[in-house]
XYZ file of C-alpha atoms in Angstrom:
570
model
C 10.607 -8.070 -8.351
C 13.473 -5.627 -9.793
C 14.357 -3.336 -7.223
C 12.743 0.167 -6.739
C 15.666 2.944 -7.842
C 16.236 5.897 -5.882
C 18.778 8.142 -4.963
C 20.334 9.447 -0.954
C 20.015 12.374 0.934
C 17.495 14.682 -1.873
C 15.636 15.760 1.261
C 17.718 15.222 4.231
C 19.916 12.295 5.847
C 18.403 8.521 5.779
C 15.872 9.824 2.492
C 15.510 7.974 -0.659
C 14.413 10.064 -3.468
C 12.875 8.444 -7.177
C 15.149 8.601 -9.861
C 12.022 8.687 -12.177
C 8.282 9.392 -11.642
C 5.834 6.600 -12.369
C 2.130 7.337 -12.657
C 0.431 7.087 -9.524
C -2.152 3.683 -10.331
C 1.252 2.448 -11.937
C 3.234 3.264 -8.502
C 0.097 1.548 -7.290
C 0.516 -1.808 -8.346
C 4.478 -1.656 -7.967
C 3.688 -1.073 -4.048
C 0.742 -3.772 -4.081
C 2.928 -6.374 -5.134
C 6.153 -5.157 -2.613
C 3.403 -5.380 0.401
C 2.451 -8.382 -0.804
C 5.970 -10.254 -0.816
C 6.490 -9.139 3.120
C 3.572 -10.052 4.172
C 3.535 -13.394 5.578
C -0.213 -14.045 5.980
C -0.782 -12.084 2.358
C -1.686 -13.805 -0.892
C 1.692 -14.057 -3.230
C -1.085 -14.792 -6.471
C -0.566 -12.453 -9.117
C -4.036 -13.596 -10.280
C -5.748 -12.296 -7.064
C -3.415 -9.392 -7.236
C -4.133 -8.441 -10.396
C -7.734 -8.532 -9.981
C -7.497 -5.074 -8.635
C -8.011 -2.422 -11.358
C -6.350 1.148 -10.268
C -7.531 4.212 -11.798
C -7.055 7.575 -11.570
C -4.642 10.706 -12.509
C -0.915 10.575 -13.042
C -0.402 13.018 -10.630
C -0.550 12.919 -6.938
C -3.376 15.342 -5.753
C -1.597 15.656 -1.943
C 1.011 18.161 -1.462
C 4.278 17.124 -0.652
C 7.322 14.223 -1.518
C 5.477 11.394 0.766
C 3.758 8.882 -1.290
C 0.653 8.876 1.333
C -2.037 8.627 -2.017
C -0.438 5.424 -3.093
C -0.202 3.864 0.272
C -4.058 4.640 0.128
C -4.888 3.440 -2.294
C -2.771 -0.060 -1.818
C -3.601 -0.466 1.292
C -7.367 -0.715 0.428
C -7.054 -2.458 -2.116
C -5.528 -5.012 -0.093
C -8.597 -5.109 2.089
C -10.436 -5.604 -0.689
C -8.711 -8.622 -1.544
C -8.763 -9.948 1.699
C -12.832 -9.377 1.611
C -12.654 -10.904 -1.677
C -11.248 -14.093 -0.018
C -13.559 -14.228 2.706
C -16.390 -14.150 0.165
C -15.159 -17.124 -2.066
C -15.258 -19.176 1.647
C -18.901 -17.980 1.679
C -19.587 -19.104 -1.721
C -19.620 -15.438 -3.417
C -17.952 -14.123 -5.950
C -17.076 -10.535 -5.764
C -15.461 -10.335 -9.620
C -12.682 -7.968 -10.212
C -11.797 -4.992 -7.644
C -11.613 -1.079 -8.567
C -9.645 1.506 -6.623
C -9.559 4.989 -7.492
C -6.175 6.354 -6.891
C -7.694 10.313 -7.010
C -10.383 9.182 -3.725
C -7.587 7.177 -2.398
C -5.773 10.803 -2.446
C -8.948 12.295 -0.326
C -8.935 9.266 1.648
C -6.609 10.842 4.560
C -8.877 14.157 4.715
C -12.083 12.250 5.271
C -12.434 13.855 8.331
C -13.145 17.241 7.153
C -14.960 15.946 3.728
C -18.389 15.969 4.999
C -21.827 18.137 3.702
C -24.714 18.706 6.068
C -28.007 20.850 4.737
C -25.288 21.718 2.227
C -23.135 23.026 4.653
C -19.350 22.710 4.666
C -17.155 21.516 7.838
C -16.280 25.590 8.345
C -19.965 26.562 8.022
C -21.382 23.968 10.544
C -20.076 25.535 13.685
C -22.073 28.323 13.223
C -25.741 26.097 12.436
C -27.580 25.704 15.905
C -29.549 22.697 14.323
C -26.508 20.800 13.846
C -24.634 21.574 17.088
C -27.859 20.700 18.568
C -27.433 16.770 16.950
C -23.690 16.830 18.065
C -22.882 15.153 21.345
C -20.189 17.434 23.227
C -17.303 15.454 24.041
C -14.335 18.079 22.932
C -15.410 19.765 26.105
C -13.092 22.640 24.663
C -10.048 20.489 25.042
C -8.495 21.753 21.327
C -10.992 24.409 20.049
C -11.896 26.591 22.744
C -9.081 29.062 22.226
C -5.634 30.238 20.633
C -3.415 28.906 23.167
C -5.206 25.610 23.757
C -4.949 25.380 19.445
C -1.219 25.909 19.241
C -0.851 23.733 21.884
C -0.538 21.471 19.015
C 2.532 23.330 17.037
C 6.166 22.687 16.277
C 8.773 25.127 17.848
C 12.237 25.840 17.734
C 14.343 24.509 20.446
C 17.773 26.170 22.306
C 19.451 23.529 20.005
C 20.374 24.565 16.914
C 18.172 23.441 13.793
C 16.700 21.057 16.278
C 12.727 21.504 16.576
C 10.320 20.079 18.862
C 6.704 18.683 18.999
C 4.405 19.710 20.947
C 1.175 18.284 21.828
C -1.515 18.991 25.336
C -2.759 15.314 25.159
C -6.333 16.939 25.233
C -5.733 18.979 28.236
C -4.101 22.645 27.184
C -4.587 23.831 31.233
C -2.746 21.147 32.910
C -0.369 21.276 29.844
C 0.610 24.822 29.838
C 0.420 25.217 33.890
C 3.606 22.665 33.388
C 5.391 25.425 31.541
C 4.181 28.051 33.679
C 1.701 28.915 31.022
C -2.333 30.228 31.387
C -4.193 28.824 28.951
C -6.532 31.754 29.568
C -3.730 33.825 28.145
C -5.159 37.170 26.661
C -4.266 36.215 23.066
C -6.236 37.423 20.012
C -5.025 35.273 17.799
C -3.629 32.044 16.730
C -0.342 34.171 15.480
C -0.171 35.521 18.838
C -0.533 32.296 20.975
C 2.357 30.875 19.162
C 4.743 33.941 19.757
C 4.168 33.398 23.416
C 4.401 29.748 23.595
C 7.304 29.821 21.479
C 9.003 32.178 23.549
C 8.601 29.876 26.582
C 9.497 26.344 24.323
C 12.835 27.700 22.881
C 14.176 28.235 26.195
C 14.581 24.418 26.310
C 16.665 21.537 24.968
C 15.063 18.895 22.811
C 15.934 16.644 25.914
C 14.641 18.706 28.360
C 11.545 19.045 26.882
C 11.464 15.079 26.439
C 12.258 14.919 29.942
C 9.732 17.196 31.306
C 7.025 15.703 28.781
C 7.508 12.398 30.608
C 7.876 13.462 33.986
C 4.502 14.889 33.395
C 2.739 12.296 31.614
C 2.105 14.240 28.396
C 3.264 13.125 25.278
C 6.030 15.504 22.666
C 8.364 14.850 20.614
C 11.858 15.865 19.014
C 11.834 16.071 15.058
C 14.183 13.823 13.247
C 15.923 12.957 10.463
C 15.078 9.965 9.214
C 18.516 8.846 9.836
C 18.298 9.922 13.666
C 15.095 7.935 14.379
C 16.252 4.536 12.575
C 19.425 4.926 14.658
C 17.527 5.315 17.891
C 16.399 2.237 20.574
C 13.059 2.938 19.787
C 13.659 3.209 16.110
C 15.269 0.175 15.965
C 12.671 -1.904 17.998
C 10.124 -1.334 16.002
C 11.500 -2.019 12.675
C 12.183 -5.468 13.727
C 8.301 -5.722 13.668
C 6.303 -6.442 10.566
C 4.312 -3.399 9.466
C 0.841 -5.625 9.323
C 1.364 -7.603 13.097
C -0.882 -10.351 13.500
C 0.004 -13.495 15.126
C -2.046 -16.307 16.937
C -2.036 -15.924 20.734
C -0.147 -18.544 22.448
C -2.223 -18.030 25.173
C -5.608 -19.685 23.756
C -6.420 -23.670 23.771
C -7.067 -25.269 20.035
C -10.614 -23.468 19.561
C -12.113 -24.365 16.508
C -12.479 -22.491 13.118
C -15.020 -20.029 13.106
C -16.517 -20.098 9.626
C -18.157 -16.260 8.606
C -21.756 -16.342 9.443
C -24.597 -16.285 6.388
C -26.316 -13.484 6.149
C -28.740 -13.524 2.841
C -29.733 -10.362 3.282
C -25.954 -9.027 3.640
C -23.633 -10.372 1.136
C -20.252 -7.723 2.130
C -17.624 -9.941 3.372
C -17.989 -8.745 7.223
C -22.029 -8.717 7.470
C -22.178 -10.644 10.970
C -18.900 -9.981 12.689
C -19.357 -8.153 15.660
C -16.909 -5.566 16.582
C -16.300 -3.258 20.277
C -13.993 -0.520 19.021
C -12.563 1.229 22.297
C -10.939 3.943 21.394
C -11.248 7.856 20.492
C -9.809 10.438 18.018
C -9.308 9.562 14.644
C -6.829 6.211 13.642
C -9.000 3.522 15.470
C -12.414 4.995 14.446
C -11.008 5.108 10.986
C -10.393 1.430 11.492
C -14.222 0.812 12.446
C -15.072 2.644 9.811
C -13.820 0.416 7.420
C -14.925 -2.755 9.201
C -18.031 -1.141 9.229
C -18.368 -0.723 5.896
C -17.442 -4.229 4.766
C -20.640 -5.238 6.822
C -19.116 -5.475 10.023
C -21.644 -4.415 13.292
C -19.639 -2.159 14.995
C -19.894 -0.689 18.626
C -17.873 2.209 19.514
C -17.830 2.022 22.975
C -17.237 5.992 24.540
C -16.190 7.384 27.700
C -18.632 10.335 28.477
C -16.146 12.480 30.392
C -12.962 12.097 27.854
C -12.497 14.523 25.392
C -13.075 13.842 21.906
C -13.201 16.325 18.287
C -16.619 16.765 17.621
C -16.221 16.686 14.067
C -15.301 13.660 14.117
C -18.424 12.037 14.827
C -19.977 13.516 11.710
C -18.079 11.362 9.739
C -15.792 8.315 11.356
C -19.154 7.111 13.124
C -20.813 5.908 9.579
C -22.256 2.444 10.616
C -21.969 2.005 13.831
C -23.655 2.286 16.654
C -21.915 4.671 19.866
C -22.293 3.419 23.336
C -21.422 5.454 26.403
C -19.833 4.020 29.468
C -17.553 5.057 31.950
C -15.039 2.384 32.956
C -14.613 3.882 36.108
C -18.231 2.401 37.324
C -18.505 -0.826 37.818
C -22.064 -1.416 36.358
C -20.632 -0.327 32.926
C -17.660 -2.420 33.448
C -19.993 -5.119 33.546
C -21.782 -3.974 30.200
C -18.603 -3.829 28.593
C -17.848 -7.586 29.430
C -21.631 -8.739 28.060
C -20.613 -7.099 25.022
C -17.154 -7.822 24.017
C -18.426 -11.921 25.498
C -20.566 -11.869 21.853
C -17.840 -9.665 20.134
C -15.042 -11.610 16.714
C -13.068 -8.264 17.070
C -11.844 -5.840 20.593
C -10.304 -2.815 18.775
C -8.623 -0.345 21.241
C -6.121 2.450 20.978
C -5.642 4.047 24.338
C -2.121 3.757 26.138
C -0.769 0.308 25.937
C -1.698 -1.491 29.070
C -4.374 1.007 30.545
C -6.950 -1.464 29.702
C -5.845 -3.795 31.682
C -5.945 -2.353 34.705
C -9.677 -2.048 34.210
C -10.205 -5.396 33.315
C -9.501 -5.789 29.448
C -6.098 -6.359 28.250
C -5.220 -8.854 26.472
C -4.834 -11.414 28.458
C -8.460 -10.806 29.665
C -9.663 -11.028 26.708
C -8.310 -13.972 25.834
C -9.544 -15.665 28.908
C -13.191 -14.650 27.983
C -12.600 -16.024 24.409
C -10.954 -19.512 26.019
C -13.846 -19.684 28.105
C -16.545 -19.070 25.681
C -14.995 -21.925 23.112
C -14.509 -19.552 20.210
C -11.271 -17.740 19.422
C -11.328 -13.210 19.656
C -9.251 -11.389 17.822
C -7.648 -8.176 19.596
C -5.966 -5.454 18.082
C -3.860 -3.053 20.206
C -3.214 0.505 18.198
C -0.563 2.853 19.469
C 1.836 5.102 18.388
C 5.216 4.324 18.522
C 4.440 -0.047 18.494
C 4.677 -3.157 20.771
C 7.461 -2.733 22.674
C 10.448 -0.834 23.384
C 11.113 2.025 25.635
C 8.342 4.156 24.683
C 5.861 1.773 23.744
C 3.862 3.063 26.482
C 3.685 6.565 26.232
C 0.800 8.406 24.896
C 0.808 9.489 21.406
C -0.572 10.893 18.527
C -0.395 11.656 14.649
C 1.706 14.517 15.121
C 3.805 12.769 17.743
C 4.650 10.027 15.275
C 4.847 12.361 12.151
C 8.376 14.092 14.329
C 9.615 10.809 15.528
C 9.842 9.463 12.212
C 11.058 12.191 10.075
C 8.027 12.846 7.772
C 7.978 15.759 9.431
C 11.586 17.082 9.435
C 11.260 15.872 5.561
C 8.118 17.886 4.630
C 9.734 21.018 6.325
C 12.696 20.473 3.706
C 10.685 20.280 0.951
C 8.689 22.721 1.499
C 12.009 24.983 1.097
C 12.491 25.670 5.280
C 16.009 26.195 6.965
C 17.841 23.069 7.954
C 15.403 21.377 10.955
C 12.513 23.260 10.803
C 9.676 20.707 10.461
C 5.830 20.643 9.465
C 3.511 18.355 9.611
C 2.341 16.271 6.318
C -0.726 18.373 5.102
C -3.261 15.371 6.105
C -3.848 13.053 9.301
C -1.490 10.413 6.965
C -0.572 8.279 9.961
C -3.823 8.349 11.622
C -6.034 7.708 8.736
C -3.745 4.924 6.951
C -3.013 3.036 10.291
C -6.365 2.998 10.560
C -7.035 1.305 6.810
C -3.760 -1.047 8.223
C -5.328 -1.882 11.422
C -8.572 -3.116 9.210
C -6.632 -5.444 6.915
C -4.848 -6.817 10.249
C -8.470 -7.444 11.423
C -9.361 -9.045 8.551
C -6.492 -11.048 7.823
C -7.040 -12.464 11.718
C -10.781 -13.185 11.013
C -9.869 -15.441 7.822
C -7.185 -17.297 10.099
C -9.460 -17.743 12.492
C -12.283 -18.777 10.266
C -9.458 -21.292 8.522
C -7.503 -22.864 11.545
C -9.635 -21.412 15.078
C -7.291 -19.978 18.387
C -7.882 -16.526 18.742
C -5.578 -13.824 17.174
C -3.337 -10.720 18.359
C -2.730 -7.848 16.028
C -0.452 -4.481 16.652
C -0.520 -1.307 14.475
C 1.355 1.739 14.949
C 1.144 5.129 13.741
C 5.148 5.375 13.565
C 5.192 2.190 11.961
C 3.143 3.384 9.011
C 5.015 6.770 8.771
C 8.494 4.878 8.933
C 7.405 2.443 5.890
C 6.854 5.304 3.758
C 10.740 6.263 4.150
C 12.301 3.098 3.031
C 14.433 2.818 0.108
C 12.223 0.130 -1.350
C 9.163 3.046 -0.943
C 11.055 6.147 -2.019
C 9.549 9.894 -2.154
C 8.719 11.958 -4.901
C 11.602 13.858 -6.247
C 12.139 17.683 -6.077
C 10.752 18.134 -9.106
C 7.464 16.083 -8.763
C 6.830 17.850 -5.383
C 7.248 21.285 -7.308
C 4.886 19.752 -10.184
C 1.816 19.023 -7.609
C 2.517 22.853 -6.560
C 2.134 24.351 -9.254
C -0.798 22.657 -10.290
C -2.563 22.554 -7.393
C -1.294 26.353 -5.606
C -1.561 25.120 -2.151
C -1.497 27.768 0.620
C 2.264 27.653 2.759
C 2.029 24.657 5.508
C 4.286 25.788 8.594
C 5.249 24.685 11.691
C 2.492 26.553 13.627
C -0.355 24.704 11.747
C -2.742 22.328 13.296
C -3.949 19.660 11.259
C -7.448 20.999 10.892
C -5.665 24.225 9.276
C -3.753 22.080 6.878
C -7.154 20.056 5.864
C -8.654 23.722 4.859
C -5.621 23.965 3.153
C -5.768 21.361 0.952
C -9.531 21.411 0.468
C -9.397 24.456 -0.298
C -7.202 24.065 -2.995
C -8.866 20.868 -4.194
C -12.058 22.847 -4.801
C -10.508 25.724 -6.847
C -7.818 22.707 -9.035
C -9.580 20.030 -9.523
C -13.460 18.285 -9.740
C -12.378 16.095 -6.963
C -15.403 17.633 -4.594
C -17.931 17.096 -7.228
C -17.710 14.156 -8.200
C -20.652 12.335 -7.022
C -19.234 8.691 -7.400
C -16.739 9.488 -4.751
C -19.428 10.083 -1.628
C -22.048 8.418 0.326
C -24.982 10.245 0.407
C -27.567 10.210 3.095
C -30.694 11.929 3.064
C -31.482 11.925 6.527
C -28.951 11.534 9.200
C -29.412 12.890 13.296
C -27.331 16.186 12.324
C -29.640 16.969 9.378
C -30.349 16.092 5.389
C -28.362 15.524 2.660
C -25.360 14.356 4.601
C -22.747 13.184 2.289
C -19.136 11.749 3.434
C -16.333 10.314 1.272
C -17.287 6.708 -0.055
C -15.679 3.404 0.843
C -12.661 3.287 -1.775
C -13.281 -0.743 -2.629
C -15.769 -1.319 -5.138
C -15.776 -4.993 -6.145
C -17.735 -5.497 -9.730
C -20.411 -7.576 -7.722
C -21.612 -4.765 -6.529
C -24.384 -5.886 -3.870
C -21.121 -7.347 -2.220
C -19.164 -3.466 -2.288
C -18.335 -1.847 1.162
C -21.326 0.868 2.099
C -22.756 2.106 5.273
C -26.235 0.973 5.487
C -27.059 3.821 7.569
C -25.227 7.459 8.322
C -23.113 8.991 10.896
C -23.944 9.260 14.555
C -23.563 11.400 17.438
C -21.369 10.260 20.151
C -22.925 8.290 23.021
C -26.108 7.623 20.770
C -27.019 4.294 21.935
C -26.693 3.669 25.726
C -28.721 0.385 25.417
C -27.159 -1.038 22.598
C -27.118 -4.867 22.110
C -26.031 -7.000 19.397
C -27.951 -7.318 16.368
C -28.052 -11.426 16.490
């Protein structure tokens, strides 16, 4: 494989920049084949890699020098070819596999792409039918106000060109007291709420921000180059990781193989794996979602009194079923264990080790799979990875977006000063670790299902950021990034902006540039679903040519804490 030419520094220290644009389904296979030669438990057949048929525009349809549409689309695509394993070891042939590059471009906004009673994301706040459906989990932890919204921002720090990250981990009060802040504040506006908490933030040092963050237990994070955070401890650590983690557990006895169970009236490649996702937010319910849709039975398992977006279950719930309990109680502690004791896959994505204090880390989960005779696989998702100094800190998109300079390198394309950062104009990280996570899942299942033990996987938001920054990656030039621009007339993304404002953004300018929106063979459609008719999401991006074996939903989205007696299908 010749190697990938780029140039140093076009946006910033530690950037590689193209020396010539490729077409993005060219680009496409370039990046399927590099994944494929570092990835140990990947195939290395050109056949099977060439099976996959990328289609779509030249251009990139998402704003910006990161090549986040690509990564999309690959990283499906390499799903699919996993699937398409699993079915040859169930005697099915899927045929060829097609992945448009243009829906892998939406991909990251699927969040916000959703129709109800032909109402758009913006429009559904205001329907009392639909709010009725909703289960309230956000408990007005982002939305209920200006100040608890730009709790969320980027701000200038006392250093020079040094800016800072901040996030309210879901809880603007106890946040902002910390600073001396109300988060009752008598602001009018979103404008306003950022004047006065940037007044208050740029009174600090990056470090003593940092410092304060932690002595708190609230996440935040400086913006760097991507020079600064490869130089780092942390930085460091975690490239000495593989970006798609899964190794057997030393841990486990020789269980047997697990073949994949027959299903005749389910031929996707997951129909019978049983999966708890614990987790909320968006990267590990992104990850369900895409088990789900290869036929996995998935059970996202909720805490009633945590905080979650409610948009989010209007579209990262497709498939599964949503089961409230409280771990604090011992009675659902107990449900919990019946459940994950029938369960191939524990997903979960809260602060690394919480779990185990209630009873399932790793290591307990493990025990139950020993004991049981058949091998688990368990897949930890965090932000900044395994191990290292801050592996167990609390973390989001945004918190990995500043650690590993996407952000710092967005801000200089988008033509700010030297340091002043904004986020990439999608939930990148969160959305693509969560299509990594699934093909870490499903690499672990065929393992499993080829040699037994039980399986441990790790993805990390950072991780997935950082890979986009590499040489053998590279970012769009100047040029290119101009190009999409000009085209596509986004609206200016700065360093006040929550993600939900940059989704309007872009899907915004999607609807006015491009037939993206309309075009039917990019959605699910569901004609009844518990928050009305005619909800539509964005598709599954794998379609394999056999299509009763394609990735769907078989049934729509679902409010939060839907199923309190849930129990495995079989």
């Amino acid at each position: 494989m010749a190697p990938h030419q780029t140039t140093q520094g076009g946006f910033g220290p530690g950037t590689y920049v193209d020396t010539a644009f490729t077409p993005v389904p060219k680009e496409c296979r370039r990046l399927l084949h590099y994944f494929a030669s570092i990835t140990s438990q990947f195939t290395k057949d050109d056949a099977l890699l060439d099976s996959v048929d990328f289609v779509g525009g030249d251009l990139p349809i998402i704003p910006g020098p990161l090549k986040a549409q690509a990564m999309s689309a690959v990283l499906h695509a390499m799903c699919g070819i996993v699937g398409k394993e699993i079915s040859a070891m169930k005697g099915i042939d899927t045929g060829k596999i097609t992945i448009n590059t243009d829906q892998a471009g939406m991909y990251p906004a699927s969040a916000s792409l959703v129709s109800i009673n032909s109402q758009k994301p913006n429009d559904m706040a205001l329907d009392p039918a639909i709010l009725a459906a909703a289960t309230n989990l956000e408990h007005g932890a982002l939305m209920k106000n200006p100040m608890h919204l730009r709790a969320w921002s980027i701000y200038p720090t006392k250093d020079a060109k040094v800016w800072y990250q901040i996030m309210s981990n879901l809880d603007a009060p106890g946040f902002l007291k910390a600073y001396g802040m109300d988060s009752e504040a008598p602001v009018k506006t979103n404008d306003e709420a950022y004047e006065l908490m940037k007044a208050e933030f740029s009174q600090y040092s990056a470090g003593e921000l940092e410092t304060k963050n932690i002595e708190h237990g609230f996440c935040g994070q400086t913006c760097y180059t991507p020079q600064q955070w490869r130089e780092t401890l942390m930085g460091k650590r975690l490239a000495g990781h593989p970006i798609f983690n899964v190794s057997r557990a030393r841990a486990t006895p020789d269980l047997p193989p697990v073949p994949f169970p027959c299903t005749p009236n389910d031929k996707r490649p997951l129909a019978g794996i049983k999966v708890v996702e614990l987790a909320r937010v968006i990267a590990a319910p992104a990850l369900g979602a895409v088990l789900s849709s290869f036929g996995a039975e998935v059970v996202k398992v909720e805490s009633p009194d945590l905080p979650d977006p409610n948009a989010l279950q209007m579209t990262l719930t497709a498939g599964k079923y949503t089961c409230p309990l409280d771990l604090n109680r011992e009675e659902d502690r107990l449900r919990l264990h019946k459940l994950i004791e029938g369960a191939d896959v524990v997903v979960q994505a809260f602060r690394r080790r919480s779990l185990e204090r209630k009873g399932f880390g790793l290591e307990d989960i493990l025990q139950m799979a020993n004991k049981r005779g058949k091998g688990v696989v368990y897949l930890d998702l965090t932000c900044y990875g395994p191990d290292g100094t801050y592996s167990e800190r609390p973390g989001f998109q945004q918190i990995a977006d500043a650690a590993s300079g996407c952000s710092y390198v967005c801000g200089k394309a988008y033509g700010f000063e030297e340091g002043v950062s904004a986020l990439p104009s999608l939930p990148v990280a969160d959305m693509l670790t969560g299509a990594a996570g699934a093909l870490d899942v499903m690499l672990a299942l065929r393992e499993r299902a080829q040699h037994g033990g039980s399986y441990h996987c790790d993805a990390a938001l950072t991780a997935i950021d950082t890979i986009q920054l590499k040489p053998e990656f590279g970012l769009y030039s100047p040029e290119i990034v101009k190009k999409i621009q000009d085209v596509h007339r986004f609206a200016p993304m700065t360093p006040d902006l929550h993600v939900s404002d940059l989704l309007f953004v872009v899907i915004r300018a999607w609807a006015e540039t491009t037939d993206v929106l309309k075009r039917k063979d990019f959605f699910s459609h569901f004609v009844e679903s518990p928050f009305g008719k005619d909800h539509i999401i964005l598709a599954p991006l794998v379609r394999y040519e056999n299509a009763e074996v394609s990735p769907c939903w078989k049934h729509s989205p679902v409010p939060y804490c839907q199923h309190p007696e849930v129990q495995w299908a079989s």
